[in-house]
Amino acid sequence: MPTITDVTVQDIRVPTSDELLGSDPFHKKPDYSAVLTTITSSSGKRGISVVFTCGAGNDWVAYAIDQLVPLVKNTTLDSFIEDPGELYQTILNHHQLRWLGDGVFRMAMGGMINAMWDLWAKEVKKPMWKLLVDLPPETVVGCIDWRHLEDALSRQEALAILEKSQSKKSAFEERLKETGVKAYSTAGWLGLTDRKILEKINELKANGFDAFKLKVGQDIKFDKARIQFIREAIGPDVKLMLDANQFWGVDEAITYMKELADFEITWIEEPTARDDVMGFKKISEALNPLGLKLAAGEQIQSPVIFKQMISSGAIQFAQIDACRMGGVNDVMAVILLA
């Protein structure tokens, strides 16, 4: 019965602003940074999680995670394994911290929760994805806070989805091992020159990438020229996605994207404010008939907002960030909702 003997929290900064890597209309000079949480057990195993930031405020997240250490230290890993929803509920419903709402609090929660899941995976010598797919459906459902979700998906419906998928699980695992997980690259950072973007695209294409993303939003003439340039570089059969990082108002997003509809765009990501469900819905209704779909999620902080986005048809692609929300438990909820 391993006991949690130590929890360390590190504030790690990377000066990516030197070369404008990660730049977009709002985040012009980000320093990609992370809070690294390490949970050590009496068996010597270490569970690790990473919470991402753009630099400033990384210390806020580190401090917040550090405040959660007393809820974990000296507890047993077996208690987490027996009920992985208990620690989640303990943090989420903390009688004082809950008042802070989402944001840094939920990011800190995700950092601690994910490190515990990672520790469990290492104790049983499985990659985390394998640990998760091996969980009984009842355990998965028990990990989720259903209080504000059951109007869209009930526990019983979620359980039925999971039980139905059991017969296909082995085939899916074999396919996953054979082909891996589909990925794209954001080659078109706003601050990079066309030459640098082309160099990165050619490098990634040589490694098998066939999907790329471009930052847009500040100037329609500039964006049209760059999209045309990138489309010619990647070819007509390669997926191209756009990301506005919430730069536009609702009507502005509709007008702007109508001018880009002919470039065969797979999705426009975050065309407006991250939690404006009505705004996203209006944009979707205007752009979907043109073949343009909406994506969001990297700044959606809870399954409740995802519930609204998905059930209303406001988004067509759910981009779950496991360290923006409350960790693996919240991810399970969103996957089932989607």
Tab-separated table of N, CA and C in Angstrom, residues 202-280:
chain	number	residue	atom	x	y	z
A	202	ASN	N	7.874	21.978	-44.594
A	202	ASN	CA	8.596	20.958	-45.359
A	202	ASN	C	9.218	19.905	-44.441
A	203	GLU	N	9.736	20.363	-43.296
A	203	GLU	CA	10.313	19.434	-42.324
A	203	GLU	C	9.251	18.481	-41.784
A	204	LEU	N	8.079	19.032	-41.460
A	204	LEU	CA	7.011	18.217	-40.888
A	204	LEU	C	6.385	17.290	-41.926
A	205	LYS	N	6.228	17.776	-43.158
A	205	LYS	CA	5.688	16.920	-44.215
A	205	LYS	C	6.593	15.719	-44.451
A	206	ALA	N	7.896	15.947	-44.365
A	206	ALA	CA	8.859	14.856	-44.540
A	206	ALA	C	8.718	13.807	-43.442
A	207	ASN	N	8.153	14.218	-42.300
A	207	ASN	CA	7.942	13.302	-41.179
A	207	ASN	C	6.512	12.762	-41.127
A	208	GLY	N	5.754	12.994	-42.189
A	208	GLY	CA	4.437	12.385	-42.292
A	208	GLY	C	3.256	13.244	-41.893
A	209	PHE	N	3.474	14.494	-41.509
A	209	PHE	CA	2.351	15.354	-41.125
A	209	PHE	C	1.538	15.738	-42.361
A	210	ASP	N	0.222	15.700	-42.217
A	210	ASP	CA	-0.650	16.102	-43.316
A	210	ASP	C	-1.791	16.994	-42.824
A	211	ALA	N	-1.518	17.751	-41.760
A	211	ALA	CA	-2.499	18.701	-41.223
A	211	ALA	C	-1.750	19.838	-40.534
A	212	PHE	N	-2.110	21.075	-40.883
A	212	PHE	CA	-1.390	22.241	-40.371
A	212	PHE	C	-2.372	23.335	-39.956
A	213	LYS	N	-1.924	24.168	-39.015
A	213	LYS	CA	-2.768	25.258	-38.523
A	213	LYS	C	-2.047	26.591	-38.636
A	214	LEU	N	-2.841	27.625	-38.886
A	214	LEU	CA	-2.325	28.973	-39.111
A	214	LEU	C	-3.052	29.955	-38.203
A	215	LYS	N	-2.306	30.871	-37.613
A	215	LYS	CA	-2.897	31.933	-36.795
A	215	LYS	C	-3.375	33.074	-37.701
A	216	VAL	N	-4.587	33.563	-37.432
A	216	VAL	CA	-5.165	34.632	-38.246
A	216	VAL	C	-5.879	35.641	-37.349
A	217	GLY	N	-6.347	36.738	-37.981
A	217	GLY	CA	-7.248	37.623	-37.263
A	217	GLY	C	-6.978	39.102	-37.308
A	218	GLN	N	-5.756	39.527	-37.549
A	218	GLN	CA	-5.446	40.950	-37.444
A	218	GLN	C	-5.710	41.730	-38.722
A	219	ASP	N	-5.464	41.111	-39.878
A	219	ASP	CA	-5.565	41.839	-41.141
A	219	ASP	C	-5.995	40.874	-42.242
A	220	ILE	N	-7.129	41.143	-42.873
A	220	ILE	CA	-7.692	40.209	-43.835
A	220	ILE	C	-6.815	40.066	-45.074
A	221	LYS	N	-6.210	41.145	-45.547
A	221	LYS	CA	-5.352	41.047	-46.732
A	221	LYS	C	-4.115	40.203	-46.433
A	222	PHE	N	-3.510	40.443	-45.273
A	222	PHE	CA	-2.336	39.662	-44.867
A	222	PHE	C	-2.707	38.189	-44.726
A	223	ASP	N	-3.855	37.932	-44.088
A	223	ASP	CA	-4.267	36.549	-43.863
A	223	ASP	C	-4.560	35.828	-45.173
A	224	LYS	N	-5.227	36.502	-46.102
A	224	LYS	CA	-5.514	35.875	-47.394
A	224	LYS	C	-4.231	35.487	-48.111
A	225	ALA	N	-3.263	36.402	-48.101
A	225	ALA	CA	-1.990	36.132	-48.773
A	225	ALA	C	-1.255	34.973	-48.109
A	226	ARG	N	-1.264	34.944	-46.777
A	226	ARG	CA	-0.548	33.874	-46.077
A	226	ARG	C	-1.261	32.532	-46.239
A	227	ILE	N	-2.571	32.535	-46.178
A	227	ILE	CA	-3.315	31.287	-46.373
A	227	ILE	C	-3.063	30.729	-47.771
A	228	GLN	N	-3.080	31.610	-48.768
A	228	GLN	CA	-2.804	31.178	-50.132
A	228	GLN	C	-1.407	30.574	-50.237
A	229	PHE	N	-0.446	31.230	-49.607
A	229	PHE	CA	0.945	30.762	-49.605
A	229	PHE	C	1.053	29.381	-48.953
A	230	ILE	N	0.408	29.210	-47.801
A	230	ILE	CA	0.486	27.937	-47.093
A	230	ILE	C	-0.280	26.845	-47.835
A	231	ARG	N	-1.434	27.194	-48.389
A	231	ARG	CA	-2.198	26.203	-49.149
A	231	ARG	C	-1.385	25.680	-50.333
A	232	GLU	N	-0.679	26.567	-51.011
A	232	GLU	CA	0.168	26.143	-52.129
A	232	GLU	C	1.322	25.274	-51.639
A	233	ALA	N	1.832	25.568	-50.439
A	233	ALA	CA	2.969	24.814	-49.899
A	233	ALA	C	2.573	23.408	-49.462
A	234	ILE	N	1.375	23.255	-48.899
A	234	ILE	CA	0.979	21.950	-48.367
A	234	ILE	C	0.202	21.116	-49.374
A	235	GLY	N	-0.355	21.773	-50.403
A	235	GLY	CA	-1.115	21.052	-51.407
A	235	GLY	C	-2.600	21.009	-51.099
A	236	PRO	N	-3.411	20.647	-52.084
A	236	PRO	CA	-4.871	20.702	-51.933
A	236	PRO	C	-5.462	19.617	-51.044
A	237	ASP	N	-4.731	18.519	-50.847
A	237	ASP	CA	-5.294	17.389	-50.105
A	237	ASP	C	-4.927	17.377	-48.624
A	238	VAL	N	-4.141	18.352	-48.199
A	238	VAL	CA	-3.709	18.424	-46.800
A	238	VAL	C	-4.659	19.327	-46.021
A	239	LYS	N	-4.987	18.937	-44.798
A	239	LYS	CA	-5.912	19.730	-43.986
A	239	LYS	C	-5.254	21.026	-43.523
A	240	LEU	N	-6.034	22.110	-43.568
A	240	LEU	CA	-5.570	23.413	-43.091
A	240	LEU	C	-6.611	23.981	-42.136
A	241	MET	N	-6.175	24.301	-40.920
A	241	MET	CA	-7.049	24.877	-39.903
A	241	MET	C	-6.596	26.298	-39.578
A	242	LEU	N	-7.532	27.122	-39.128
A	242	LEU	CA	-7.227	28.494	-38.731
A	242	LEU	C	-7.562	28.691	-37.256
A	243	ASP	N	-6.851	29.626	-36.620
A	243	ASP	CA	-7.045	29.904	-35.194
A	243	ASP	C	-6.973	31.409	-34.969
A	244	ALA	N	-8.074	31.990	-34.469
A	244	ALA	CA	-8.129	33.433	-34.221
A	244	ALA	C	-7.878	33.794	-32.764
A	245	ASN	N	-7.769	32.807	-31.889
A	245	ASN	CA	-7.484	33.051	-30.467
A	245	ASN	C	-8.402	34.094	-29.844
A	246	GLN	N	-9.719	34.019	-30.200
A	246	GLN	CA	-10.762	34.856	-29.592
A	246	GLN	C	-10.645	36.334	-29.965
A	247	PHE	N	-9.990	36.630	-31.071
A	247	PHE	CA	-9.675	38.019	-31.409
A	247	PHE	C	-10.878	38.813	-31.908
A	248	TRP	N	-11.884	38.141	-32.468
A	248	TRP	CA	-12.994	38.849	-33.097
A	248	TRP	C	-14.229	38.922	-32.196
A	249	GLY	N	-15.065	39.915	-32.486
A	249	GLY	CA	-16.426	39.908	-31.992
A	249	GLY	C	-17.235	38.940	-32.840
A	250	VAL	N	-18.459	38.659	-32.452
A	250	VAL	CA	-19.266	37.642	-33.132
A	250	VAL	C	-19.528	38.002	-34.588
A	251	ASP	N	-20.084	39.177	-34.840
A	251	ASP	CA	-20.398	39.567	-36.215
A	251	ASP	C	-19.130	39.757	-37.041
A	252	GLU	N	-18.082	40.250	-36.410
A	252	GLU	CA	-16.797	40.414	-37.089
A	252	GLU	C	-16.259	39.060	-37.547
A	253	ALA	N	-16.404	38.051	-36.712
A	253	ALA	CA	-15.930	36.708	-37.058
A	253	ALA	C	-16.659	36.167	-38.283
A	254	ILE	N	-17.955	36.396	-38.329
A	254	ILE	CA	-18.750	35.916	-39.467
A	254	ILE	C	-18.302	36.597	-40.752
A	255	THR	N	-18.176	37.918	-40.712
A	255	THR	CA	-17.752	38.676	-41.896
A	255	THR	C	-16.360	38.258	-42.350
A	256	TYR	N	-15.451	38.139	-41.407
A	256	TYR	CA	-14.053	37.808	-41.703
A	256	TYR	C	-13.951	36.420	-42.342
A	257	MET	N	-14.616	35.447	-41.736
A	257	MET	CA	-14.474	34.071	-42.201
A	257	MET	C	-15.200	33.816	-43.518
A	258	LYS	N	-16.226	34.584	-43.809
A	258	LYS	CA	-16.890	34.434	-45.107
A	258	LYS	C	-15.922	34.753	-46.244
A	259	GLU	N	-14.976	35.651	-45.979
A	259	GLU	CA	-13.986	36.000	-46.998
A	259	GLU	C	-12.914	34.927	-47.159
A	260	LEU	N	-12.856	33.993	-46.218
A	260	LEU	CA	-11.837	32.942	-46.269
A	260	LEU	C	-12.432	31.567	-46.575
A	261	ALA	N	-13.715	31.541	-46.879
A	261	ALA	CA	-14.420	30.267	-47.033
A	261	ALA	C	-13.933	29.445	-48.222
A	262	ASP	N	-13.354	30.083	-49.226
A	262	ASP	CA	-12.951	29.366	-50.442
A	262	ASP	C	-11.626	28.626	-50.311
A	263	PHE	N	-10.959	28.748	-49.164
A	263	PHE	CA	-9.635	28.138	-49.009
A	263	PHE	C	-9.683	26.706	-48.453
A	264	GLU	N	-10.888	26.131	-48.392
A	264	GLU	CA	-11.056	24.754	-47.904
A	264	GLU	C	-10.462	24.586	-46.500
A	265	ILE	N	-11.015	25.341	-45.583
A	265	ILE	CA	-10.563	25.350	-44.193
A	265	ILE	C	-11.305	24.268	-43.407
A	266	THR	N	-10.573	23.443	-42.668
A	266	THR	CA	-11.194	22.371	-41.883
A	266	THR	C	-11.963	22.940	-40.699
A	267	TRP	N	-11.355	23.917	-39.989
A	267	TRP	CA	-12.066	24.582	-38.904
A	267	TRP	C	-11.478	25.959	-38.659
A	268	ILE	N	-12.287	26.810	-38.030
A	268	ILE	CA	-11.809	28.064	-37.464
A	268	ILE	C	-11.902	27.904	-35.948
A	269	GLU	N	-10.768	28.046	-35.305
A	269	GLU	CA	-10.674	27.823	-33.860
A	269	GLU	C	-10.804	29.140	-33.095
A	270	GLU	N	-11.593	29.107	-32.042
A	270	GLU	CA	-11.789	30.263	-31.161
A	270	GLU	C	-11.995	31.567	-31.930
A	271	PRO	N	-13.058	31.642	-32.736
A	271	PRO	CA	-13.310	32.888	-33.459
A	271	PRO	C	-13.747	34.036	-32.554
A	272	THR	N	-14.260	33.702	-31.370
A	272	THR	CA	-14.697	34.747	-30.440
A	272	THR	C	-14.463	34.274	-28.999
A	273	ALA	N	-14.979	35.024	-28.030
A	273	ALA	CA	-14.703	34.762	-26.613
A	273	ALA	C	-14.951	33.306	-26.233
A	274	ARG	N	-14.034	32.739	-25.456
A	274	ARG	CA	-13.996	31.301	-25.163
A	274	ARG	C	-15.278	30.741	-24.568
A	275	ASP	N	-16.027	31.542	-23.803
A	275	ASP	CA	-17.212	31.022	-23.130
A	275	ASP	C	-18.507	31.649	-23.642
A	276	ASP	N	-18.460	32.273	-24.814
A	276	ASP	CA	-19.650	32.888	-25.396
A	276	ASP	C	-20.406	31.844	-26.211
A	277	VAL	N	-21.204	31.048	-25.527
A	277	VAL	CA	-21.914	29.953	-26.186
A	277	VAL	C	-22.867	30.489	-27.246
A	278	MET	N	-23.615	31.529	-26.925
A	278	MET	CA	-24.556	32.097	-27.886
A	278	MET	C	-23.823	32.670	-29.098
A	279	GLY	N	-22.670	33.288	-28.844
A	279	GLY	CA	-21.878	33.834	-29.939
A	279	GLY	C	-21.363	32.742	-30.862
A	280	PHE	N	-20.832	31.672	-30.273
A	280	PHE	CA	-20.355	30.543	-31.079
A	280	PHE	C	-21.498	29.936	-31.890
